[in-house]
Coordinates of C-alpha atoms in Angstrom, one line a residue:
X1123 CA 0.0 0.0 0.0
X1124 CA 1.3 3.4 -0.9
X1125 CA 0.1 7.0 -0.6
X1126 CA -1.4 8.9 -3.6
X1127 CA 2.1 9.8 -4.8
X1128 CA 3.2 6.1 -4.8
X1129 CA 5.6 6.7 -1.9
X1130 CA 5.8 4.2 0.9
X1131 CA 5.1 5.7 4.3
X1132 CA 5.5 4.5 7.9
X1133 CA 1.7 4.0 7.9
X1134 CA 2.1 1.4 5.2
X1135 CA 4.9 -0.4 7.1
X1136 CA 2.9 -0.3 10.4
X1137 CA -0.2 -1.8 8.7
X1138 CA 1.9 -4.5 7.1
X1139 CA 3.8 -5.4 10.3
X1140 CA 0.7 -5.1 12.5
X1141 CA 2.3 -2.5 14.8
X1142 CA 1.8 1.2 15.5
X1143 CA 3.4 4.1 13.6
X1144 CA 5.3 4.9 16.7
X1145 CA 6.9 1.4 16.7
X1146 CA 8.1 1.9 13.1
X1147 CA 9.7 5.2 14.2
X1148 CA 11.4 3.5 17.1
X1149 CA 12.7 0.8 14.8
X1150 CA 14.6 3.3 12.8
X1151 CA 15.5 5.9 15.5
X1152 CA 15.4 4.1 18.9
X1153 CA 15.6 0.4 18.3
X1154 CA 16.5 -0.3 21.9
X1155 CA 12.9 0.5 22.8
X1156 CA 11.6 -2.5 20.9
X1157 CA 12.2 -6.3 21.1
X1158 CA 14.9 -7.3 18.6
X1159 CA 12.5 -9.6 16.7
X1160 CA 10.1 -6.7 16.3
X1161 CA 12.8 -4.4 15.0
X1162 CA 14.0 -7.1 12.5
X1163 CA 10.5 -7.7 11.2
X1164 CA 9.8 -3.9 10.7
X1165 CA 13.1 -3.3 9.0
X1166 CA 12.6 -6.3 6.7
X1167 CA 9.1 -5.2 5.7
X1168 CA 10.5 -1.6 5.1
X1169 CA 13.2 -3.0 2.8
X1170 CA 10.7 -5.2 1.0
X1171 CA 8.4 -2.2 0.3
X1172 CA 11.3 0.0 -0.7
X1173 CA 10.9 2.5 2.1
X1174 CA 13.7 5.0 2.6
X1175 CA 13.5 7.5 5.6
X1176 CA 13.7 11.1 4.7
X1177 CA 17.0 12.2 6.3
X1178 CA 15.8 15.8 6.9
X1179 CA 12.5 14.7 8.4
X1180 CA 14.4 12.1 10.5
X1181 CA 16.9 14.7 11.8
X1182 CA 14.1 17.0 12.8
X1183 CA 12.2 14.2 14.6
X1184 CA 15.2 13.1 16.6
X1185 CA 16.8 16.5 17.0
X1186 CA 20.1 15.6 15.4
X1187 CA 21.8 14.3 12.3
X1188 CA 24.9 12.2 11.6
X1189 CA 26.6 15.0 9.8
X1190 CA 29.8 16.5 11.2
X1191 CA 29.9 20.3 10.8
X1192 CA 33.3 21.9 10.3
X1193 CA 32.9 25.5 11.5
X1194 CA 35.5 28.0 10.2
X1195 CA 35.8 31.7 11.0
X1196 CA 36.6 32.9 7.5
X1197 CA 34.8 32.9 4.1
X1198 CA 35.1 29.5 2.4
X1199 CA 37.1 30.8 -0.6
X1200 CA 39.8 32.0 1.8
X1201 CA 39.8 28.8 3.8
X1202 CA 39.8 26.4 0.8
X1203 CA 42.7 28.4 -0.6
X1204 CA 44.9 27.4 2.3
X1205 CA 46.5 23.9 1.8
X1206 CA 46.8 23.5 5.6
X1207 CA 43.0 23.3 5.7
X1208 CA 42.9 20.8 2.9
X1209 CA 45.2 18.5 4.9
X1210 CA 43.2 19.0 8.0
X1211 CA 40.0 18.2 6.2
X1212 CA 41.5 15.0 4.7
X1213 CA 42.1 13.8 8.2
X1214 CA 38.5 14.6 9.2
X1215 CA 37.2 13.0 6.0
X1216 CA 39.1 9.7 6.6
X1217 CA 37.6 9.2 10.1
X1218 CA 34.2 10.4 9.2
X1219 CA 34.1 8.3 6.0
X1220 CA 35.1 5.2 7.9
X1221 CA 32.1 5.8 10.2
X1222 CA 29.7 6.7 7.4
X1223 CA 29.3 10.3 8.6
X1224 CA 29.0 13.1 6.0
X1225 CA 30.8 16.4 6.5
X1226 CA 29.3 19.9 6.1
X1227 CA 31.6 23.0 5.9
X1228 CA 30.0 25.9 7.8
X1229 CA 31.3 29.4 7.3
X1230 CA 30.1 32.8 8.6
X1231 CA 26.7 34.0 7.3
X1232 CA 26.8 37.7 6.6
X1233 CA 29.9 37.8 8.9
X1234 CA 28.2 36.0 11.7
X1235 CA 29.5 32.6 13.0
X1236 CA 26.5 32.4 15.4
X1237 CA 24.0 32.8 12.5
X1238 CA 25.8 30.1 10.6
X1239 CA 25.5 27.7 13.6
X1240 CA 21.8 28.4 13.8
X1241 CA 21.2 27.3 10.2
X1242 CA 23.3 24.2 10.1
X1243 CA 21.6 20.8 10.4
X1244 CA 24.5 18.8 12.0
X1245 CA 25.0 16.3 14.8
X1246 CA 28.1 18.0 16.1
X1247 CA 30.8 20.6 15.3
X1248 CA 34.5 20.8 14.9
X1249 CA 35.3 24.5 15.4
X1250 CA 38.5 25.6 13.7
X1251 CA 40.5 28.6 14.8
X1252 CA 37.9 30.7 16.6
X1253 CA 39.8 33.3 18.5
X1254 CA 36.7 34.7 20.3
X1255 CA 35.0 31.5 21.3
X1256 CA 32.7 32.1 24.3
X1257 CA 29.6 33.3 22.5
X1258 CA 29.9 30.5 20.0
X1259 CA 30.4 27.9 22.8
X1260 CA 27.2 29.1 24.6
X1261 CA 25.2 28.9 21.4
X1262 CA 26.4 25.3 20.8
X1263 CA 25.5 24.3 24.3
X1264 CA 22.1 25.9 24.0
X1265 CA 21.5 23.7 20.9
X1266 CA 22.8 20.7 22.8
X1267 CA 25.4 19.9 20.2
X1268 CA 28.7 18.1 21.1
X1269 CA 31.7 20.0 19.7
X1270 CA 35.5 19.8 19.6
X1271 CA 37.5 23.0 19.5
X1272 CA 40.5 23.0 17.2
X1273 CA 43.2 25.7 17.4
X1274 CA 41.5 27.5 20.3
X1275 CA 42.2 28.1 24.0
X1276 CA 41.6 24.9 26.1
X1277 CA 38.6 25.2 28.4
X1278 CA 37.9 22.9 31.3
X1279 CA 35.3 20.3 30.4
X1280 CA 35.5 21.0 26.6
X1281 CA 37.1 18.7 24.1
X1282 CA 40.0 20.5 22.4
X1283 CA 42.8 19.6 19.9
X1284 CA 45.8 21.8 19.4
X1285 CA 49.4 21.5 18.4
X1286 CA 52.4 22.8 20.3
X1287 CA 52.0 26.3 18.8
X1288 CA 54.2 28.0 21.4
X1289 CA 57.0 25.5 21.1
X1290 CA 56.9 25.6 17.3
X1291 CA 57.0 29.4 17.2
X1292 CA 59.8 29.4 19.7
X1293 CA 61.8 27.1 17.4
X1294 CA 61.1 29.3 14.4
X1295 CA 62.2 32.5 16.0
X1296 CA 65.2 30.9 17.8
X1297 CA 66.4 29.5 14.4
X1298 CA 66.6 33.1 13.0
X1299 CA 68.3 34.4 16.1
X1300 CA 70.9 31.7 16.1
X1301 CA 71.7 32.6 12.5
X1302 CA 72.5 36.1 13.5
X1303 CA 69.3 37.9 12.6
X1304 CA 68.2 40.8 14.9
X1305 CA 66.0 42.9 12.5
X1306 CA 63.0 40.5 12.2
X1307 CA 59.5 41.1 10.8
X1308 CA 56.7 39.0 12.1
X1309 CA 54.0 38.3 9.5
X1310 CA 51.0 37.5 11.8
X1311 CA 47.4 36.5 11.2
X1312 CA 44.6 39.1 11.0
X1313 CA 42.9 39.5 14.3
X1314 CA 40.2 41.7 15.9
X1315 CA 42.9 42.9 18.2
X1316 CA 44.6 44.8 15.3
X1317 CA 48.2 44.0 16.3
X1318 CA 47.8 44.2 20.1
X1319 CA 49.2 40.8 20.4
X1320 CA 49.1 40.7 24.2
X1321 CA 45.3 40.5 23.9
X1322 CA 45.4 37.7 21.4
X1323 CA 43.9 34.3 22.4
X1324 CA 44.1 30.8 21.1
X1325 CA 46.6 29.9 18.4
X1326 CA 47.7 33.4 17.7
X1327 CA 48.5 34.1 21.4
X1328 CA 50.5 30.9 21.8
X1329 CA 52.6 31.6 18.7
X1330 CA 53.3 35.1 19.7
X1331 CA 54.2 33.9 23.1
X1332 CA 56.7 31.5 21.5
X1333 CA 58.2 34.2 19.4
X1334 CA 58.5 36.6 22.4
X1335 CA 60.1 33.9 24.6
X1336 CA 62.9 33.3 22.0
X1337 CA 63.4 37.1 21.6
X1338 CA 63.7 37.6 25.3
X1339 CA 66.6 35.2 25.5
X1340 CA 68.5 37.7 23.2
X1341 CA 67.2 40.8 25.1
X1342 CA 64.8 41.6 22.3
X1343 CA 61.1 42.3 22.3
X1344 CA 58.2 42.7 19.8
X1345 CA 57.9 46.4 18.9
X1346 CA 61.4 47.2 20.0
X1347 CA 64.9 46.9 18.6
X1348 CA 63.8 46.3 15.0
X1349 CA 61.3 43.5 15.7
X1350 CA 57.9 44.5 14.3
X1351 CA 54.6 42.7 13.8
X1352 CA 52.3 43.2 10.8
X1353 CA 49.0 41.3 10.6
X1354 CA 48.0 39.6 7.3
X1355 CA 45.1 37.7 5.7
X1356 CA 45.9 34.0 5.6
X1357 CA 46.4 34.0 1.9
X1358 CA 49.4 34.4 -0.5
X1359 CA 48.1 37.9 -1.3
X1360 CA 48.0 38.6 2.4
X1361 CA 51.7 37.7 2.6
X1362 CA 52.5 39.9 -0.4
X1363 CA 50.6 42.8 1.2
X1364 CA 52.4 42.2 4.5
X1365 CA 55.8 42.4 2.9
X1366 CA 54.8 45.6 1.1
X1367 CA 53.9 47.2 4.4
X1368 CA 57.4 46.5 5.8
X1369 CA 59.1 47.8 2.7
X1370 CA 57.0 51.1 2.8
X1371 CA 58.1 51.7 6.4
X1372 CA 61.7 51.5 5.5
X1373 CA 64.5 49.8 7.4
X1374 CA 63.6 46.4 5.9
X1375 CA 64.2 43.4 8.2
X1376 CA 66.8 40.9 7.3
X1377 CA 64.4 38.0 8.1
X1378 CA 60.7 37.3 8.3
X1379 CA 58.9 34.7 10.4
X1380 CA 55.3 34.0 9.4
X1381 CA 52.5 32.4 11.3
X1382 CA 51.4 30.5 8.2
X1383 CA 53.2 28.9 5.2
X1384 CA 50.7 30.5 2.9
X1385 CA 51.6 33.9 4.2
X1386 CA 55.3 33.1 4.0
X1387 CA 55.1 31.9 0.4
X1388 CA 53.3 35.0 -0.7
X1389 CA 55.8 37.3 1.0
X1390 CA 58.8 35.3 -0.4
X1391 CA 57.5 35.3 -3.9
X1392 CA 56.9 39.1 -3.7
X1393 CA 60.4 39.6 -2.5
X1394 CA 61.8 37.6 -5.4
X1395 CA 59.7 39.6 -7.9
X1396 CA 61.1 42.9 -6.5
X1397 CA 64.6 41.8 -7.0
X1398 CA 65.6 40.6 -3.5
X1399 CA 67.7 37.5 -3.3
X1400 CA 66.5 34.8 -0.9
X1401 CA 68.1 34.0 1.4
X1402 CA 71.0 36.3 0.7
X1403 CA 69.0 39.5 1.2
X1404 CA 66.0 38.2 3.1
X1405 CA 65.4 35.0 5.1
X1406 CA 62.0 33.4 5.7
X1407 CA 60.6 30.9 8.1
X1408 CA 56.9 29.7 7.9
X1409 CA 54.6 27.5 10.0
X1410 CA 52.6 24.4 8.8
X1411 CA 54.9 22.6 6.4
X1412 CA 52.4 22.4 3.6
X1413 CA 53.5 20.6 0.4
X1414 CA 53.9 23.8 -1.5
X1415 CA 56.7 24.9 0.9
X1416 CA 58.9 22.2 -0.7
X1417 CA 58.2 23.4 -4.3
X1418 CA 59.6 27.0 -3.8
X1419 CA 63.0 27.9 -4.9
X1420 CA 64.5 28.4 -2.5
X1421 CA 62.5 25.9 -0.5
X1422 CA 60.9 27.2 2.7
X1423 CA 62.3 26.5 6.2
X1424 CA 59.2 26.0 8.4
X1425 CA 57.6 24.5 11.4
X1426 CA 55.9 21.2 10.7
X1427 CA 52.6 20.5 12.3
X1428 CA 50.7 17.3 11.8
X1429 CA 47.7 18.9 10.0
X1430 CA 46.1 15.6 8.8
X1431 CA 46.6 13.9 12.1
X1432 CA 45.0 16.9 13.8
X1433 CA 41.9 16.4 11.6
X1434 CA 41.8 12.7 12.3
X1435 CA 42.2 13.3 16.1
X1436 CA 39.5 15.9 16.2
X1437 CA 37.0 13.9 14.2
X1438 CA 37.6 10.7 16.2
X1439 CA 37.1 12.7 19.4
X1440 CA 33.9 14.2 18.2
X1441 CA 32.5 10.8 17.1
X1442 CA 33.3 9.5 20.6
X1443 CA 31.4 12.3 22.1
X1444 CA 28.5 11.7 19.7
X1445 CA 28.5 8.1 20.8
X1446 CA 28.9 9.1 24.5
X1447 CA 31.9 6.8 24.6
X1448 CA 34.2 9.2 26.4
X1449 CA 34.3 12.5 28.3
X1450 CA 35.9 15.7 26.7
X1451 CA 39.6 15.9 26.9
X1452 CA 42.5 18.2 25.7
X1453 CA 44.9 16.8 23.1
X1454 CA 48.2 18.5 22.1
X1455 CA 50.2 17.3 19.1
X1456 CA 53.9 18.0 18.6
X1457 CA 55.6 20.3 16.1
X1458 CA 59.1 20.3 14.7
X1459 CA 61.5 22.6 12.8
X1460 CA 62.2 21.6 9.2
X1461 CA 65.3 23.3 7.8
X1462 CA 65.5 24.0 4.1
X1463 CA 67.0 26.8 2.0
X1464 CA 65.3 30.0 3.0
X1465 CA 67.5 31.1 5.9
X1466 CA 71.1 32.3 5.8
X1467 CA 73.6 33.1 8.5
X1468 CA 74.6 36.7 8.9

């Protein structure tokens, strides 16, 4: 028996199985509420009749979906242009695919992360790089959605996955200092704090803290003695623009340390186009170790973070939370310096 459109409904299955419509719903959504034999009979009849639950209607009825939302703070065209994110997403996709969970990328709607959350039909979120997280966290909790923070400040009782940003940044700056550089430009990541790095949070604060710790060992400080910070968009064009800002101010540094390989690559390419020799005139150190950093000539010295493993770890942790298999925990992955050809000794 089918409705007027020829579509099998739960009423058809209930009639054929001799059970209520509620029992059919339980068989698909809460099978533990029925006897195993009843569940098997209902599902067998549904398959025989060719019934396929409407995933949207099902998600509305049970208040959740199996979809993993990946929440990013930037427009998708910027995010997808960063190879770091591609590697991170590969890790997420591997774990989600193994568990048959689809992925939904969620970016700000009209500049609002909160508005984006409200319109996303997902079962849980991975939040990536949210510097100002508290309002977002409260909204997720009001919706009752499990979530894992990635590249954010750890919070007690909240699942979080980070890398050793401070240690990696310390190694990057220390590498330049050990090679004799004292006039150093920091190509940072655009922030609402507009360069007031002491007020940064999350990844940006940890990386600036690492840079500052290495500088202090040489009696140097950000904003003093030729060490300056310029914020950039996390794109190659952002790196180009950042280099131009340093050049326009005069007293060009001998070396640059960038919070992202994409920024470093844009700045390095711009330097070459303007006639600088790298590393003879300018040295560069990045952060991420994306594949493109090995293609440059000279190749880029950088800090390697396990981007794909970060995605796998975060996705696995979220799936465990969805299954209520573990309590939230904080995971920190290691980083390491990768020396290539973009730094010279003065």
